[in-house]
Coordinates of C-alpha atoms and ligand atoms in Angstrom, one line a residue:
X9 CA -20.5 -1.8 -23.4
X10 CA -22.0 -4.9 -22.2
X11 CA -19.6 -7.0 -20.2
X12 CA -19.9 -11.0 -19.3
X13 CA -18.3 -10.8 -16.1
X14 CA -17.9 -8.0 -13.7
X15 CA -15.3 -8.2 -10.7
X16 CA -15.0 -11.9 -9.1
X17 CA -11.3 -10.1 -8.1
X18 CA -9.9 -10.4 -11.9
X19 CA -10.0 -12.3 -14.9
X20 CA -6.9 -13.5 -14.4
X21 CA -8.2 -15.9 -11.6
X22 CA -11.6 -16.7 -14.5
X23 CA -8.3 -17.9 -16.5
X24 CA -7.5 -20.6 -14.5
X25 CA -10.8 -21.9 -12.8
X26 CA -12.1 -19.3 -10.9
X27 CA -10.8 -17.8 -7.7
X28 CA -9.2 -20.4 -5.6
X29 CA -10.6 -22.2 -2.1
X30 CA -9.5 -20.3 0.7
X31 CA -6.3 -22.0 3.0
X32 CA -7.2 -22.7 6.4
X33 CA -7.2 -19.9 9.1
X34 CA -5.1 -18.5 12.0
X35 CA -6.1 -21.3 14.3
X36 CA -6.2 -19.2 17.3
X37 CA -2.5 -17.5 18.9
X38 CA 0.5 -18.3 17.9
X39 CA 4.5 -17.5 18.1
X40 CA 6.7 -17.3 15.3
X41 CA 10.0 -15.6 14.2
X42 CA 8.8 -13.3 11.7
X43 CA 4.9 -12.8 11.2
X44 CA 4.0 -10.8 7.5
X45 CA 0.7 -9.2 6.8
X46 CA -0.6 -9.5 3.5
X47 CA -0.1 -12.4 1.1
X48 CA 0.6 -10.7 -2.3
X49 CA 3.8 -10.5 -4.0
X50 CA 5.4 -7.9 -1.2
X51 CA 4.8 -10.3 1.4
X52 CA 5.7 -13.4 -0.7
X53 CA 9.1 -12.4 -2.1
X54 CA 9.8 -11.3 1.7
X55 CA 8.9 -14.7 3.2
X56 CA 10.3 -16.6 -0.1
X57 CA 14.2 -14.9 0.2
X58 CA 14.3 -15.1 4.0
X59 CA 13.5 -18.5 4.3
X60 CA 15.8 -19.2 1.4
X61 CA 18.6 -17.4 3.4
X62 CA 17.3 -18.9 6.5
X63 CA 15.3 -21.8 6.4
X64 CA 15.4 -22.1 10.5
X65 CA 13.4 -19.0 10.7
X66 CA 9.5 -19.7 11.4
X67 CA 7.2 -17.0 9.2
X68 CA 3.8 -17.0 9.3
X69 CA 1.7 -14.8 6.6
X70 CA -1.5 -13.7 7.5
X71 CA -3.6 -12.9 5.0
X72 CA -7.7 -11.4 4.8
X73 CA -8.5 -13.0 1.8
X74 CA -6.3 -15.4 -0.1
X75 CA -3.1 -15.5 -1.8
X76 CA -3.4 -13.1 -4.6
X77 CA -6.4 -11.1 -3.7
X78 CA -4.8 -7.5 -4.2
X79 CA -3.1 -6.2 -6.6
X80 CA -1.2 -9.2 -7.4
X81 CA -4.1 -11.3 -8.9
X82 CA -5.3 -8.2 -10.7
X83 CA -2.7 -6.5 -13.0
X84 CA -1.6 -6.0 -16.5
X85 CA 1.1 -8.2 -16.4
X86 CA 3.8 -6.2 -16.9
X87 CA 6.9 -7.2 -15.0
X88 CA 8.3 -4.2 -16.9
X89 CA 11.7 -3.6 -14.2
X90 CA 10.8 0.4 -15.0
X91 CA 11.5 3.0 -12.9
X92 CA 9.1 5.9 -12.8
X93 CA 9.1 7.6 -9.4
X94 CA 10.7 11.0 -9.4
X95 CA 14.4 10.3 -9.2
X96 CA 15.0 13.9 -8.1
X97 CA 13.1 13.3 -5.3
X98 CA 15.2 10.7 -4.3
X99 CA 18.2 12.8 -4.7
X100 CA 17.3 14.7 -2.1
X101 CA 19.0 12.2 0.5
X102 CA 21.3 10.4 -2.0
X103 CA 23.8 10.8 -4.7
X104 CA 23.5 10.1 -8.2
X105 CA 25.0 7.0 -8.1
X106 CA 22.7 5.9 -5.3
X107 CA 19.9 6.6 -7.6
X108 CA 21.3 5.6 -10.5
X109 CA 22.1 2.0 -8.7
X110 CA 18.4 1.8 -7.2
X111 CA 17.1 2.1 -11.3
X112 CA 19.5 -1.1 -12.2
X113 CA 18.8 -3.1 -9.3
X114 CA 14.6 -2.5 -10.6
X115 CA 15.6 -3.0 -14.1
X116 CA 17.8 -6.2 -13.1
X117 CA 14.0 -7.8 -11.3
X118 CA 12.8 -8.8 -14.5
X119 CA 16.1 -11.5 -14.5
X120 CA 15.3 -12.2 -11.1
X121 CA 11.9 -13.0 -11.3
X122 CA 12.2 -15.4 -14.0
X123 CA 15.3 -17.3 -12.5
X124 CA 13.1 -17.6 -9.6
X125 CA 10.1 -18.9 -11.9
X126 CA 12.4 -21.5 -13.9
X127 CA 14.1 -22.4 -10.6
X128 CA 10.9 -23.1 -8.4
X129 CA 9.0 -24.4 -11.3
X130 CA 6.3 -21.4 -11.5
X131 CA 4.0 -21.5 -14.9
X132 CA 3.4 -17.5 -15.2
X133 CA 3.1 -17.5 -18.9
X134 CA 6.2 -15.5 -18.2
X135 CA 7.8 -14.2 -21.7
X136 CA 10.8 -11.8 -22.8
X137 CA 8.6 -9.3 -24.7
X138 CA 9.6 -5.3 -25.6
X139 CA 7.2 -2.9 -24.4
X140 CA 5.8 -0.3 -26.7
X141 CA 5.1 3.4 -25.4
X142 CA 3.1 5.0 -28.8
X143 CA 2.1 8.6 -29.5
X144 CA -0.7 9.3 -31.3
X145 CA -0.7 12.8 -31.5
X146 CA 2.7 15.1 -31.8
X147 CA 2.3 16.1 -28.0
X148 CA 2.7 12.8 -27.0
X149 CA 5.7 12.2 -29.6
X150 CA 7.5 15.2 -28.3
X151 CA 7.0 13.6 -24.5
X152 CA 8.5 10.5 -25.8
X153 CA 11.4 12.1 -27.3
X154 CA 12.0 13.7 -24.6
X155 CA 12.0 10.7 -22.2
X156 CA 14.3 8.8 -24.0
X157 CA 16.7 11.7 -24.0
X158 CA 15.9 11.5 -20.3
X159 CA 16.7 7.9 -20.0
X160 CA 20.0 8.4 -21.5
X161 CA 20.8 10.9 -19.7
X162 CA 20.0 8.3 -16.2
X163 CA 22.4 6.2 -18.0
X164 CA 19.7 3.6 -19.1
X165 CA 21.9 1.2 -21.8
X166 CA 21.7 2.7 -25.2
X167 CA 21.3 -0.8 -26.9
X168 CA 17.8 -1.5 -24.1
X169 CA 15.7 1.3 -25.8
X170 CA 14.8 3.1 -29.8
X171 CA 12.6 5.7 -30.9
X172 CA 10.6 4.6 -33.5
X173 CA 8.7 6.0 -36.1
X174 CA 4.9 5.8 -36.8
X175 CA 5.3 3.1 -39.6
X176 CA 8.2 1.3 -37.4
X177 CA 5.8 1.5 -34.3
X178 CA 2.9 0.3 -36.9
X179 CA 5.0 -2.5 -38.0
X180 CA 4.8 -4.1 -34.2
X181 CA 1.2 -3.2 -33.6
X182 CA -1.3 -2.2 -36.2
X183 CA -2.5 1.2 -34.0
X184 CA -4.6 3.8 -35.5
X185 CA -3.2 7.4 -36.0
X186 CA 0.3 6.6 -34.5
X187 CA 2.8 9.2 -34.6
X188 CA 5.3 6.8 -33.5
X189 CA 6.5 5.0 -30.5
X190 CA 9.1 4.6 -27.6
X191 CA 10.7 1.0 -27.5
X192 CA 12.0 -0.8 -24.1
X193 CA 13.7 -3.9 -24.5
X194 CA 13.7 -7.4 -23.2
X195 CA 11.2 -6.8 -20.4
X196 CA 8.4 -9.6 -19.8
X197 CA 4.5 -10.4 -19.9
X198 CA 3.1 -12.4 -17.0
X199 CA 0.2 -13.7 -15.9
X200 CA -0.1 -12.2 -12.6
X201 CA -2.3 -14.8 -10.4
X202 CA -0.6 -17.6 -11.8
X203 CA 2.6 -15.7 -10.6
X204 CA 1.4 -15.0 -7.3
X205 CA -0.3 -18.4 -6.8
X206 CA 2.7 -19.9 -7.9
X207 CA 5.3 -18.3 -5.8
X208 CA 2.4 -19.1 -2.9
X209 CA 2.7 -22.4 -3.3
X210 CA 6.6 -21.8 -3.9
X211 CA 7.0 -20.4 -0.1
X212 CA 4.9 -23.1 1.2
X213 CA 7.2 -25.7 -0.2
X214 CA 10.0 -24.0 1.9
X215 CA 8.0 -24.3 5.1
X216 CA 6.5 -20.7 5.6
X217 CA 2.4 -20.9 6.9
X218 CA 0.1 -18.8 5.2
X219 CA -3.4 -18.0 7.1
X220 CA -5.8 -16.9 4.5
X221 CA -9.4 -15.2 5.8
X222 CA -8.0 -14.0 9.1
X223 CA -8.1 -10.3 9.7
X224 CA -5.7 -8.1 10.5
X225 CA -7.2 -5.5 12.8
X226 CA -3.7 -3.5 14.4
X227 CA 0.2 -4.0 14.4
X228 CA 2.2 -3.0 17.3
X229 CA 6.0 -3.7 18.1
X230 CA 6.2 -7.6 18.4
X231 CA 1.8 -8.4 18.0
X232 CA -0.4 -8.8 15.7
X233 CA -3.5 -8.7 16.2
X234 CA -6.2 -10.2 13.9
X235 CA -10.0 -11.4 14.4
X236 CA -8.6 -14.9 14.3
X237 CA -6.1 -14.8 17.6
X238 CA -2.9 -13.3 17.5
X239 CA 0.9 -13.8 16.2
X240 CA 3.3 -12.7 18.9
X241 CA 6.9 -12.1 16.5
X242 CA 9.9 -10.2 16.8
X243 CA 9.8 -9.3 13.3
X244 CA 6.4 -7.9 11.7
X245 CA 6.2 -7.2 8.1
X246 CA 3.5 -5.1 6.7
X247 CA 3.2 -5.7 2.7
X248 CA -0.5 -4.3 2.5
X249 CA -0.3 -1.8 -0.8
X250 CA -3.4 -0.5 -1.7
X251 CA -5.1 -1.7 1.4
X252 CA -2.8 0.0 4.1
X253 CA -5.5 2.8 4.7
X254 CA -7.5 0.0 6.6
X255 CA -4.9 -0.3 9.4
X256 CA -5.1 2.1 12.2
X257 CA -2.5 4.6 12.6
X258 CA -1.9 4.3 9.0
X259 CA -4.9 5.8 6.9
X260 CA -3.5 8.6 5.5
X261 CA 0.3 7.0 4.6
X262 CA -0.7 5.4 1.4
X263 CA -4.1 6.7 -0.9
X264 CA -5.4 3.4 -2.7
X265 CA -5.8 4.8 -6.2
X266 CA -8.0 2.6 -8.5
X267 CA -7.0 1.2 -11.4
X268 CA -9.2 -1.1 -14.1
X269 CA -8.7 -3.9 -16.7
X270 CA -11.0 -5.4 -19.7
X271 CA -10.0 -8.6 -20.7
X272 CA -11.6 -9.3 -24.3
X273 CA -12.7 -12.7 -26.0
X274 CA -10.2 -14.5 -28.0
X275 CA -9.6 -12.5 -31.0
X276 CA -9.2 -14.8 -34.3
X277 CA -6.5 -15.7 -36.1
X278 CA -7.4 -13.4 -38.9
X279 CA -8.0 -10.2 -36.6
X280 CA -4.7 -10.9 -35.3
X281 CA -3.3 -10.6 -38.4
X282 CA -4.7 -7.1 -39.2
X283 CA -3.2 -6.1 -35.9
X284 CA 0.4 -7.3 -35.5
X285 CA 1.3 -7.8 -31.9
X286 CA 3.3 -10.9 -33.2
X287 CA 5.9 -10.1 -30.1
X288 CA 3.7 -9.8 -27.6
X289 CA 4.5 -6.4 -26.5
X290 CA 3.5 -4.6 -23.8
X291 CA 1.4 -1.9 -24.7
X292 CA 1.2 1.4 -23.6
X293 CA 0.0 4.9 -25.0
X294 CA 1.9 7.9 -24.0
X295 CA -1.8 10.0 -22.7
X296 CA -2.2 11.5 -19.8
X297 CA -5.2 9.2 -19.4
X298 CA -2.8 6.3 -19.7
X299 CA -3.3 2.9 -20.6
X300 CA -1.2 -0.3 -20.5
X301 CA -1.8 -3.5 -22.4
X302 CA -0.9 -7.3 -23.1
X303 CA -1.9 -9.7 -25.4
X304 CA -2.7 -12.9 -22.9
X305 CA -1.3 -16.7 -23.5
X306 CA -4.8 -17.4 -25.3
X307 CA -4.7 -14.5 -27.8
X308 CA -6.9 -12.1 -25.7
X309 CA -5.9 -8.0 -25.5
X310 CA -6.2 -7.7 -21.8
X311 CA -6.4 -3.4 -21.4
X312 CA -6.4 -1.5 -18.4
X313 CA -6.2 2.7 -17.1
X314 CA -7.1 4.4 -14.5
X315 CA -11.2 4.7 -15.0
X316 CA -13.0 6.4 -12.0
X317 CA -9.3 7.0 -9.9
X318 CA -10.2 7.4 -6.0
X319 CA -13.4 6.4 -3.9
X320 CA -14.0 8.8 -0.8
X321 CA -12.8 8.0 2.3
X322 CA -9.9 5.8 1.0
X323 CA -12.8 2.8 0.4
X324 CA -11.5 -0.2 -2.0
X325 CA -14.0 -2.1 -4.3
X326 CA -15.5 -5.1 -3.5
X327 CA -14.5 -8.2 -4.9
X328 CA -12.7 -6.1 -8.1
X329 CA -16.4 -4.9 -9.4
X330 CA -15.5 -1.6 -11.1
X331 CA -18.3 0.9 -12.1
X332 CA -19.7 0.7 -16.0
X333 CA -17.9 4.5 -16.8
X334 CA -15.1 2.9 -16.2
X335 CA -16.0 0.1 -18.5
X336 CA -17.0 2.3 -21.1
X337 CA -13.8 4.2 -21.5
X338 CA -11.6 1.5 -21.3
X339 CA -13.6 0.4 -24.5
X340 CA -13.4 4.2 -25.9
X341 CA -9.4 3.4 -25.7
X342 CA -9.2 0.1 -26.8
X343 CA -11.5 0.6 -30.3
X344 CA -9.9 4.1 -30.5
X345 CA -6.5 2.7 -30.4
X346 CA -7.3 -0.4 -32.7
X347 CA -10.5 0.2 -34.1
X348 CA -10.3 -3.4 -35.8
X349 CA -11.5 -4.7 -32.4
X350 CA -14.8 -2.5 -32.8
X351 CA -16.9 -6.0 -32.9
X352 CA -15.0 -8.0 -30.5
X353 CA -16.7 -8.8 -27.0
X354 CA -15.0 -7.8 -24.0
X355 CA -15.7 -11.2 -21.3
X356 CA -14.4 -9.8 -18.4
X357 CA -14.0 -6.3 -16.2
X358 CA -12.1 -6.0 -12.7
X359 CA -10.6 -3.1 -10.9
X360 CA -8.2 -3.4 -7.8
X361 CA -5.9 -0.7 -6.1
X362 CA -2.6 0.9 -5.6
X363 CA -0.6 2.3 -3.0
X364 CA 0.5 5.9 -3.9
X365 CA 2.6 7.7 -1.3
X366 CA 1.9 11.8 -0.8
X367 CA 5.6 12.2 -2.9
X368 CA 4.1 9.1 -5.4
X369 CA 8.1 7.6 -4.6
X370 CA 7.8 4.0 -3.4
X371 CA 9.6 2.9 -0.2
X372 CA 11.1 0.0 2.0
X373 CA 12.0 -0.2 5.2
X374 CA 12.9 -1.7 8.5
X375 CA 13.3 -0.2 12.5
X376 CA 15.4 -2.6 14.3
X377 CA 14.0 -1.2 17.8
X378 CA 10.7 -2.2 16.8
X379 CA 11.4 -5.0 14.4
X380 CA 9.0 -3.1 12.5
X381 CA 8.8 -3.1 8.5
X382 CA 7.0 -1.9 5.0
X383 CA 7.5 -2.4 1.2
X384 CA 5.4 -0.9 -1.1
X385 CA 3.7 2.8 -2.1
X386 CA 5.0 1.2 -5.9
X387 CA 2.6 3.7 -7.9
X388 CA 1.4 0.7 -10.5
X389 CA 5.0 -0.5 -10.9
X390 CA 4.9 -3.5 -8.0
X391 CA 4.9 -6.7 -10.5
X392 CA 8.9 -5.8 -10.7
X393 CA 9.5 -3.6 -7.9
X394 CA 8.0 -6.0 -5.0
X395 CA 10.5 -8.5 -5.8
X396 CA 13.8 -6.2 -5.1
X397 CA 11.5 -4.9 -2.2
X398 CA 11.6 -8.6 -0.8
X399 CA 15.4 -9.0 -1.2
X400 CA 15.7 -5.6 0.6
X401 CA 13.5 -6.6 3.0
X402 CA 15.4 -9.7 3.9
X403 CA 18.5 -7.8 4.1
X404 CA 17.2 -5.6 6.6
X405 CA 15.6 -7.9 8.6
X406 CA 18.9 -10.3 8.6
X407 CA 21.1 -7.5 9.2
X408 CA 23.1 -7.9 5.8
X409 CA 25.1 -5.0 4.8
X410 CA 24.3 -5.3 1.4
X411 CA 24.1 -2.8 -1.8
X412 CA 20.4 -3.3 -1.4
X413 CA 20.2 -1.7 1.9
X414 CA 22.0 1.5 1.5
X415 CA 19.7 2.4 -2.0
X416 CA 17.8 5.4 -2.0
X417 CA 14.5 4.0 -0.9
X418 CA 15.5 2.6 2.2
X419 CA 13.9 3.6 5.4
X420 CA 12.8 6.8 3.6
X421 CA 10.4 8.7 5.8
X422 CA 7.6 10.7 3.5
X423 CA 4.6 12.7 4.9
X424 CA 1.0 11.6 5.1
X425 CA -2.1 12.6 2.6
X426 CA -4.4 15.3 3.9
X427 CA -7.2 14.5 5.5
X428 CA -11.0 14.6 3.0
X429 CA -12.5 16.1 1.5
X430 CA -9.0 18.0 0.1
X431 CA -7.6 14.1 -0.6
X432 CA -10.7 13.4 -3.0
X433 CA -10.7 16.8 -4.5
X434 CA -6.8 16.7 -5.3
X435 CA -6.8 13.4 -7.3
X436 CA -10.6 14.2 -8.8
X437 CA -9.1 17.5 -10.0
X438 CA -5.8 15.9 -11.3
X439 CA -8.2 13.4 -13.4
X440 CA -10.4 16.3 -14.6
X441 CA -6.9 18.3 -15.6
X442 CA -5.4 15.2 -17.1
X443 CA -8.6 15.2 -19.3
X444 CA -8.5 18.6 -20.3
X445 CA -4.8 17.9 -21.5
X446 CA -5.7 14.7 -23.4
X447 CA -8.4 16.8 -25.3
X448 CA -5.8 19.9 -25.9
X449 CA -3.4 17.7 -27.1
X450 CA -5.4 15.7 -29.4
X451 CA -6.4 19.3 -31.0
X452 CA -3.2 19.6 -32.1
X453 CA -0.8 21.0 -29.1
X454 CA 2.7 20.3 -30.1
X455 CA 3.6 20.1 -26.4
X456 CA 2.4 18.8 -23.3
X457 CA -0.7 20.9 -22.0
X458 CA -0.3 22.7 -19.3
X459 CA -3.5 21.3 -17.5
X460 CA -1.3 18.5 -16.8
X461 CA 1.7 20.4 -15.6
X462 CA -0.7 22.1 -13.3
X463 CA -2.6 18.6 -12.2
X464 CA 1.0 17.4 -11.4
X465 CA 1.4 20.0 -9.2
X466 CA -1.8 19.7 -7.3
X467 CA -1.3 16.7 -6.0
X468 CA 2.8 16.6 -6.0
X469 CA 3.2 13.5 -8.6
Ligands
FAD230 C1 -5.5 -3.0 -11.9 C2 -4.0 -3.0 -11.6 C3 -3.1 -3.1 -12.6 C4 -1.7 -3.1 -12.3 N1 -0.8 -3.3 -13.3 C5 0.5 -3.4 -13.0 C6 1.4 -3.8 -14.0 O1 1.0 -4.2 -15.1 N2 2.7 -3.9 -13.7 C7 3.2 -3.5 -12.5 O2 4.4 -3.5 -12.2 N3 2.3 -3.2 -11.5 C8 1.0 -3.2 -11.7 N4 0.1 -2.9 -10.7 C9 0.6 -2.8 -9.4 C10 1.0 -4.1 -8.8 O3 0.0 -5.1 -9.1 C11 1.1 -3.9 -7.3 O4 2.1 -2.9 -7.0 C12 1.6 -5.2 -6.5 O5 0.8 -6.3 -6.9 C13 1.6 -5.0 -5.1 O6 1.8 -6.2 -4.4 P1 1.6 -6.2 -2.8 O7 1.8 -7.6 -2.4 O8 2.4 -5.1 -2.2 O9 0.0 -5.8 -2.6 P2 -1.3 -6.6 -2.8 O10 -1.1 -7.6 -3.9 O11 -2.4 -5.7 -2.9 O12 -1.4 -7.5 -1.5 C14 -1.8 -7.0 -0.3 C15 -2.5 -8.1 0.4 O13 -2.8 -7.7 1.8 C16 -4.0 -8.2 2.2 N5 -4.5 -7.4 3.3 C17 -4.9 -6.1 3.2 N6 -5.3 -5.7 4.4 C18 -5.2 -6.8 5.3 C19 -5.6 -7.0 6.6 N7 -6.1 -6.0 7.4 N8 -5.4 -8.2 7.2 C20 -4.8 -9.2 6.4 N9 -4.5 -9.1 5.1 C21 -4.7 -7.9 4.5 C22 -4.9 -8.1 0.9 O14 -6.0 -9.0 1.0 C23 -3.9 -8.5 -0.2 O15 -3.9 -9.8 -0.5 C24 -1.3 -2.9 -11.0 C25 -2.2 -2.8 -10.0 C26 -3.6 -2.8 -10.2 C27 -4.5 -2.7 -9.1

């Protein structure tokens, strides 16, 4: 499939006149009160509640690229307040309760983010949508069924989600061969670089400096050190995600797992009307080989999945260019799922990455001795989750003894990745088992395969 536009970081940045000029840069050393690396949401929601709390504190962000270069100016959109690390994991150092708190405080972001939007006077092309899970084969159903049994049981509100059935599924979005769906409620679409340009601008306002195109080479208690000069501060905040693997000391904490979108041309008013969509869900099919989806302010389906997952070595893409396989089968899933859109042109591609921890169980976290700290590892789910990890962050860093610092993700300690060729091999073979499943279950297993019970295991998701 033939694209227009490969990469220049997303098309999300093509939606709003291309990627932005770059702010000025660390102008040589400097002394402030907290010093954050990494301007994406992480560092942004940090810098945006302690300055809110604290407007006498000097922070400084430094950032490689610009505001927005990661994962935040690349994503589906979804500001989705789900929770899908493992929460037995998490039970292993806390109670129920804990856990149980930690999923409401995620699911109470999407509230939070759009206060914050109204209040600062951010344009994200934010909405209240539902979000869709669908089945399309009976495998897939009886994983869906099972999950909202699941959610219930995790004391997820009753009234916030509804199995549906294939022709109440079809009835929100015209998808071929559905079998039926999973419905979330009164979660939201965004338009991720206008969020994270936004809330840039938003911190700004407040009096927090951001350096854009200054390198970070190492952090150490109380310096950081960048290619530009560097920040001496009592606090350092590393909000890096998917990049952290380029920091010394810290290349095997987080593996940057790729993950691709295809944005299409407007679709017309009539194609629309064969395929539903009239809420605006967000759109997700329940494969191994996942997807997620939006349909975008201008009426474009904007579709991503995982594509090729992991480069050797824990290398990132360059500028979001993602390879034409990846392309190809993000089209396969789109035309597959709604084949009306077999004609449409697709005008943009873009990949970026996440941060997966070796337990794929996101963390936050302060040391007072150092005045060292980290959000992040979110797995895909940091449109919602980087915004509690800012509060939290604050918290810490202000000594607060709020509910937000004693939940279940705090400070957690988790082991590294192991070192290549076994860190390629595990995540290529969990792709390669993933697929098998996808094909099994399309064949007509009634169950989840067990390729991907085994490819779960593998690599410890
Ligand atoms: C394609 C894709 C789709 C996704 N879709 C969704 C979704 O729909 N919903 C959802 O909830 N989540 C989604 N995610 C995940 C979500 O976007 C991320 O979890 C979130 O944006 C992470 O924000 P962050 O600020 O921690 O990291 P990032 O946005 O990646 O920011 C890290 C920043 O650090 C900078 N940096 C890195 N190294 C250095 C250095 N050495 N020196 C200085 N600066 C440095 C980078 O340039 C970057 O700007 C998606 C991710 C991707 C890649």
């Amino acid at each position: 499939m033939l694209v227009k536009t490969n990469g220049d970081v997303s098309f999300w940045y093509a939606d709003i006149g291309g990627v932005p000029a770059k702010r000025a840069p660390l102008p040589g050393d400097q002394q402030a009160d907290v010093c954050i690396v990494g301007a994406g949401y992480t560092g942004l929601w940090t810098a945006y509640y302690l300055k809110k709390a604290n407007p006498a504190l000097s922070i400084v962000i430094v950032e490689r690229e610009f505001a927005g270069f990661g994962a935040s100016g690349r994503n589906g959109g979804w500001l989705s307040g789900g929770f899908e690390w493992s929460r037995e994991k998490y039970l292993k150092n806390a109670t129920r309760a804990k856990v149980i708190a930690m999923q409401r405080a995620m699911a109470g972001t999407v509230d939070e983010v759009e206060r914050v939007t109204r209040e600062e006077g951010i344009d994200a092309d934010l909405i209240r949508v539902d979000k869709l899970l669908a089945a399309t084969n009976k495998a897939q159903m009886v994983r869906l069924e099972e999950d909202y049994q699941f959610q219930l049981d995790w004391e997820t509100p009753k009234e916030s989600l509804a199995i549906l059935s294939a022709a109440q599924a079809a009835e929100r979005i015209n998808i071929a061969n559905l079998e039926g769906g999973l419905l979330l409620r009164n979660v939201a679409r965004v338009q991720p670089a206008k969020l994270v340009r936004g809330l840039a601008a938003a911190v700004e306002r407040l009096g927090v400096t951001i350096y854009e195109g200054t390198t970070v080479g190492r952090i150490s208690k109380g310096i950081v050190e960048t290619d530009r000069g560097t920040v001496r501060a009592p606090v350092i905040i590393r909000a890096t995600e998917g990049f952290t693997a380029g920091l010394p000391g810290h290349e095997r904490l987080w593996l940057p797992l790729n993950s691709a979108l295809i944005a299409t041309e407007p679709l017309s008013e009539a194609m629309w009307a064969e395929i539903g969509w009239k809420g605006h869900e967000l759109l997700s099919e329940t494969a191994h080989a996942y997807c997620y989806a939006q349909r975008t302010r201008e009426g474009r389906i904007a579709m991503g999945g995982r594509g090729v997952p992991y480069r050797y070595g824990s290398r990132t893409d360059v500028n979001g260019q993602t390879q034409q396989a990846t392309i190809d089968q993000l089209h396969d899933i789109l035309t597959r799922l709604l084949p009306q859109t077999k004609g449409v042109k697709i005008d943009h591609a873009w990949c970026g990455v996440l941060g997966v921890p070796r337990d794929w169980c996101t963390t936050a976290g302060f040391d007072e001795k150092t005045g060292m700290g980290w959000a992040g590892g979110y797995v895909g789910l940091g449109v919602s989750s980087s915004n509690l990890a800012g509060r939290t962050l604050a918290d810490l860093i202000l000594k607060r003894d709020s509910e937000l610092v004693s939940l279940p993700w705090v400070n957690r300690k988790v082991r590294n990745w192991e070192p290549e060729p076994l860190r390629w091999l595990g995540v290529h073979s969990m792709y390669q088992l993933f697929k098998l499943a996808d094909q099994r279950e399309k064949g007509g297993l009634e169950k989840t395969s067990r390729f991907a019970t085994l490819a779960n295991r593998i690599t410890g998701h």
